[in-house]
Short mmCIF file of C-alpha atoms in Angstrom, two decimals:
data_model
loop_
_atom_site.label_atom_id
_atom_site.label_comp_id
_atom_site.label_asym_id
_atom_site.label_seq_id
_atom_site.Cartn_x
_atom_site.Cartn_y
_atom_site.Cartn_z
CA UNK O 1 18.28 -3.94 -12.10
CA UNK O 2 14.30 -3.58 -11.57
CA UNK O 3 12.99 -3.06 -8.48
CA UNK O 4 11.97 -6.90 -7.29
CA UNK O 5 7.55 -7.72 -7.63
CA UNK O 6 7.80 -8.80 -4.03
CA UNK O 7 9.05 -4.98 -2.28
CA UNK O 8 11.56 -2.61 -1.98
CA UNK O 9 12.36 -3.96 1.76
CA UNK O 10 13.07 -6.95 0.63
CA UNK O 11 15.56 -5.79 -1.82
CA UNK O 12 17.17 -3.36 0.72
CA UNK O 13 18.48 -5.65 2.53
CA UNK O 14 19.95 -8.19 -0.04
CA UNK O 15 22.68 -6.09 -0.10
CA UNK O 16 25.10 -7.07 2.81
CA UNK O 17 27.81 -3.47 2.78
CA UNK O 18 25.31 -0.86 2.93
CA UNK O 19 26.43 2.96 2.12
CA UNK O 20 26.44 5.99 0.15
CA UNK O 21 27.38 4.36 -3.36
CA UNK O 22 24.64 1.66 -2.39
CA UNK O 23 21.62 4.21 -1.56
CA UNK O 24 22.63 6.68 -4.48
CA UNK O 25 22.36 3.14 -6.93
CA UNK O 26 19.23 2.25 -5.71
CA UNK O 27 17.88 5.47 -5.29
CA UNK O 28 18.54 5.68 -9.07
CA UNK O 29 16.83 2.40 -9.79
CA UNK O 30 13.63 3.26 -8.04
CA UNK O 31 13.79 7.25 -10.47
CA UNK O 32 14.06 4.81 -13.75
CA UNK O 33 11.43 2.42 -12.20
CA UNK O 34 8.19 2.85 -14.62
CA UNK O 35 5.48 1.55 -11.54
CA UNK O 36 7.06 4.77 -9.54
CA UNK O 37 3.36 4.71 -7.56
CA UNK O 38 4.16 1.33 -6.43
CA UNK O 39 7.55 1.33 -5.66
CA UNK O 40 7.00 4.53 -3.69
CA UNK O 41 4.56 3.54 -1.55
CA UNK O 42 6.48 0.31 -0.77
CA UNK O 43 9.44 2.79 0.14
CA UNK O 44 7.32 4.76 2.53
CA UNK O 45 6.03 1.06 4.13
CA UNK O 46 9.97 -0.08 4.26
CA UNK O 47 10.51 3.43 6.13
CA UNK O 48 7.86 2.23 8.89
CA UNK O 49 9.21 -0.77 9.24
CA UNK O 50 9.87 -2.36 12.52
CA UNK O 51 13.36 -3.66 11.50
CA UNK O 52 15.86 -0.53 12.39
CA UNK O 53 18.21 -1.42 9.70
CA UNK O 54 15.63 -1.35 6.75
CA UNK O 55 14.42 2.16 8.24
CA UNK O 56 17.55 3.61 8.03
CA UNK O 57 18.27 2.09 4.93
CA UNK O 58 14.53 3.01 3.32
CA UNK O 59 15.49 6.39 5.03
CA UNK O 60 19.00 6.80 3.15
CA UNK O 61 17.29 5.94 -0.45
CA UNK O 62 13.96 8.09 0.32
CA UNK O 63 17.27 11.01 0.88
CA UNK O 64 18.53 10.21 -2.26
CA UNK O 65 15.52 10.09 -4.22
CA UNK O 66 13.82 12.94 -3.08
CA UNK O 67 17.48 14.86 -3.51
CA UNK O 68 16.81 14.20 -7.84
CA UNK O 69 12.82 14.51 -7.29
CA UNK O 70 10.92 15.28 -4.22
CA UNK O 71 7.78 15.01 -6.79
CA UNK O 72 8.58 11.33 -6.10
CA UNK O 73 7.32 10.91 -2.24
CA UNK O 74 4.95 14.20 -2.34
CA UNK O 75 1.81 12.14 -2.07
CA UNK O 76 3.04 10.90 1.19
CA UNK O 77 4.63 13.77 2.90
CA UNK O 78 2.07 13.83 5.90
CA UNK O 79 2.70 9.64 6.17
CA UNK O 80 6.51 10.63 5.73
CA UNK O 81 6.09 13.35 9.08
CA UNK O 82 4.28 10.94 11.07
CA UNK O 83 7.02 8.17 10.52
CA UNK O 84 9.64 11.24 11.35
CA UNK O 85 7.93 11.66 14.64
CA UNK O 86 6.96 8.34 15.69
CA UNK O 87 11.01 7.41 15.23
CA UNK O 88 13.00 6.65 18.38
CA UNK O 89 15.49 9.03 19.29
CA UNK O 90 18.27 6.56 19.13
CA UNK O 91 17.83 6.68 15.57
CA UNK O 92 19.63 9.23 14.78
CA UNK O 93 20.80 8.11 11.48
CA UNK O 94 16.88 7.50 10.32
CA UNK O 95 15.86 11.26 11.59
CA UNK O 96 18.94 12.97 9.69
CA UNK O 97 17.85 11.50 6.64
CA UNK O 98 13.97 11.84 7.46
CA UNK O 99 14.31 15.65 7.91
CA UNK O 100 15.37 16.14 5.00
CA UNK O 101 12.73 13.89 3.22
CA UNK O 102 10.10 15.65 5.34
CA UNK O 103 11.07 19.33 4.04
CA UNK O 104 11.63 18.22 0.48
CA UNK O 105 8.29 16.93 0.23
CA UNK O 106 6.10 19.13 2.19
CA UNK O 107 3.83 21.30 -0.12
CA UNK O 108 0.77 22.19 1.28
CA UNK O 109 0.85 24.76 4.03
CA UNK O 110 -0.44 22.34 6.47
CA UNK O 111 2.53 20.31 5.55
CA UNK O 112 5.20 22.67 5.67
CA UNK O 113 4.06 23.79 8.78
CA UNK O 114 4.43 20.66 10.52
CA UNK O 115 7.62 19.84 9.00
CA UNK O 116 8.66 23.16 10.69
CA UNK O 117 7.72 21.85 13.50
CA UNK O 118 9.00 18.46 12.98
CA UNK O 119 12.42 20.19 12.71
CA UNK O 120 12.53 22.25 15.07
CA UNK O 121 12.39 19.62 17.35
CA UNK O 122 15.18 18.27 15.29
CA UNK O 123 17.58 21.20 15.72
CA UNK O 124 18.16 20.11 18.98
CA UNK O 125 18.88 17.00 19.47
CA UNK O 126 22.11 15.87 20.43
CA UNK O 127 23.44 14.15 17.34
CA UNK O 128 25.34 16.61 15.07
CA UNK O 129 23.84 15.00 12.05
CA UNK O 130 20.36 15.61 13.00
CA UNK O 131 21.07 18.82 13.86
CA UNK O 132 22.76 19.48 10.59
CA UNK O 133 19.56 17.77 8.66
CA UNK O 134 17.32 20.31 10.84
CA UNK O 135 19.74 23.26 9.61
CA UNK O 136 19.56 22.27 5.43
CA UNK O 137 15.47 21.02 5.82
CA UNK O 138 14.61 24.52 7.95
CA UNK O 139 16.35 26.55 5.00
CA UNK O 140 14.41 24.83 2.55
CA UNK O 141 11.80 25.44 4.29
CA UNK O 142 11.90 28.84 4.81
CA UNK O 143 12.36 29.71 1.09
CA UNK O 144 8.98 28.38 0.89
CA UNK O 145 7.14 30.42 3.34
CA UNK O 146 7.71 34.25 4.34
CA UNK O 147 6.13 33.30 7.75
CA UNK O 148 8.43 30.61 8.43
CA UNK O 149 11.30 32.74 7.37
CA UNK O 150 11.29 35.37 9.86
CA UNK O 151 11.93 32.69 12.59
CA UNK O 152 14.31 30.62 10.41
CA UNK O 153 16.66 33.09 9.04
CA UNK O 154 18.24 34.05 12.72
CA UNK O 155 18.07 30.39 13.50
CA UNK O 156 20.48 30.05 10.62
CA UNK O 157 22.88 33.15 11.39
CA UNK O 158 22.96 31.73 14.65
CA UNK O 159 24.09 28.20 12.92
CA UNK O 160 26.52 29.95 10.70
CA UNK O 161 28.25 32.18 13.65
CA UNK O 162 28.48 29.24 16.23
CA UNK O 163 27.27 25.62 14.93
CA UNK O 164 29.39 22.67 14.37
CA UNK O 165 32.00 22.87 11.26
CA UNK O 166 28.93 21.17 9.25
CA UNK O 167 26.38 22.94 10.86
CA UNK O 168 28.00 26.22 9.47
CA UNK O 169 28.29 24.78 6.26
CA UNK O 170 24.83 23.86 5.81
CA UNK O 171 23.98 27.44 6.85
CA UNK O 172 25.97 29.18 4.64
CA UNK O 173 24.38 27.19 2.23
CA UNK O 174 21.16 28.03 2.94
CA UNK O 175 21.13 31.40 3.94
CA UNK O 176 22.58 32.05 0.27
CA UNK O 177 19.88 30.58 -1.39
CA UNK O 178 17.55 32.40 1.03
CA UNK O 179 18.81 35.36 -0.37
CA UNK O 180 18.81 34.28 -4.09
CA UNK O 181 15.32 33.16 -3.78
CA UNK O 182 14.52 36.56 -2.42
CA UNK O 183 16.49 38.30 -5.36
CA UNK O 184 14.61 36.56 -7.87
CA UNK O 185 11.12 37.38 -6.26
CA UNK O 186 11.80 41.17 -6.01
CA UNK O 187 12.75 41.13 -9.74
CA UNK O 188 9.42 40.43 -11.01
#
């Protein structure tokens, strides 16, 4: 099914029971999509939207996508932040997945800087899932940047020793890769 001429928003919400098996579908569509340059930029418009639903929906996909390819949204990481930041806390679906679309695609120093930032805030808010998107996006993060790491790495013991169930998980998670990523550099 090719993405529809007229936008991505549109097509998001055709479909009336959104979820997991429908964002992983489209999220594949848009990755075998040939005009990726277009139908990126019309995901990063959907995810401004004013309509709450197609934000969390453009949110869920932008997730997915950048999950297989966070080459796909790069060019708009800093548009990508500023949508992150300018969303109302009640949102809390839209930030959990925007965190983690905001670390995958930061590159630039600038960029992972502020998506430190962006996610620090994140880490504590009040919704679990946020805080769990803050825990996964910092560890990315901080495999990224030495700097960063120092003040991420005891975030994320802290997470392991006393977060949520998930928030633990997520920790594990990343503190392991921390440390792989740190194996493989002092092997060179």
């Amino acid at each position: 099914m090719p993405v529809s001429r007229n936008s991505v928003g549109a097509d998001l919400m055709k479909t009336s029971g959104w979820g997991l098996a429908a964002a992983c579908a489209y999220a594949e569509h848009l990755l075998a999509e040939s005009a990726r340059s277009r139908v990126a930029r019309q995901l990063v418009t959907a995810m401004a939207s004013s309509d709450p639903e197609l934000r969390v929906r453009a949110a869920d996909v932008a997730r997915r996508v950048t999950d297989k390819d966070a080459d796909f949204l790069a060019a708009y990481a800093s548009e990508i932040a500023d949508i992150l930041a300018e969303t109302p806390i009640a949102e809390s679906r839209t930030r959990w997945h925007l965190g983690l679309v905001v670390a995958r695609t930061a590159h630039t120093p600038a960029q992972v800087h502020l998506a430190a930032a962006l996610l620090w805030q994140l880490s504590q808010d009040k919704s679990n899932v946020v805080r769990c998107s803050a825990v996964e996006g910092l560890g990315l993060l901080a495999r990224r940047d030495p700097f960063l790491r120092a003040s991420i790495e005891p975030y994320l013991e802290q997470s392991f020793a006393t977060g949520t169930p998930a928030m633990r998980v997520r920790a594990r998670k990343a503190l392991g890769a921390l440390q792989r990523s740190v194996g493989k550099k002092s092997t060179r």
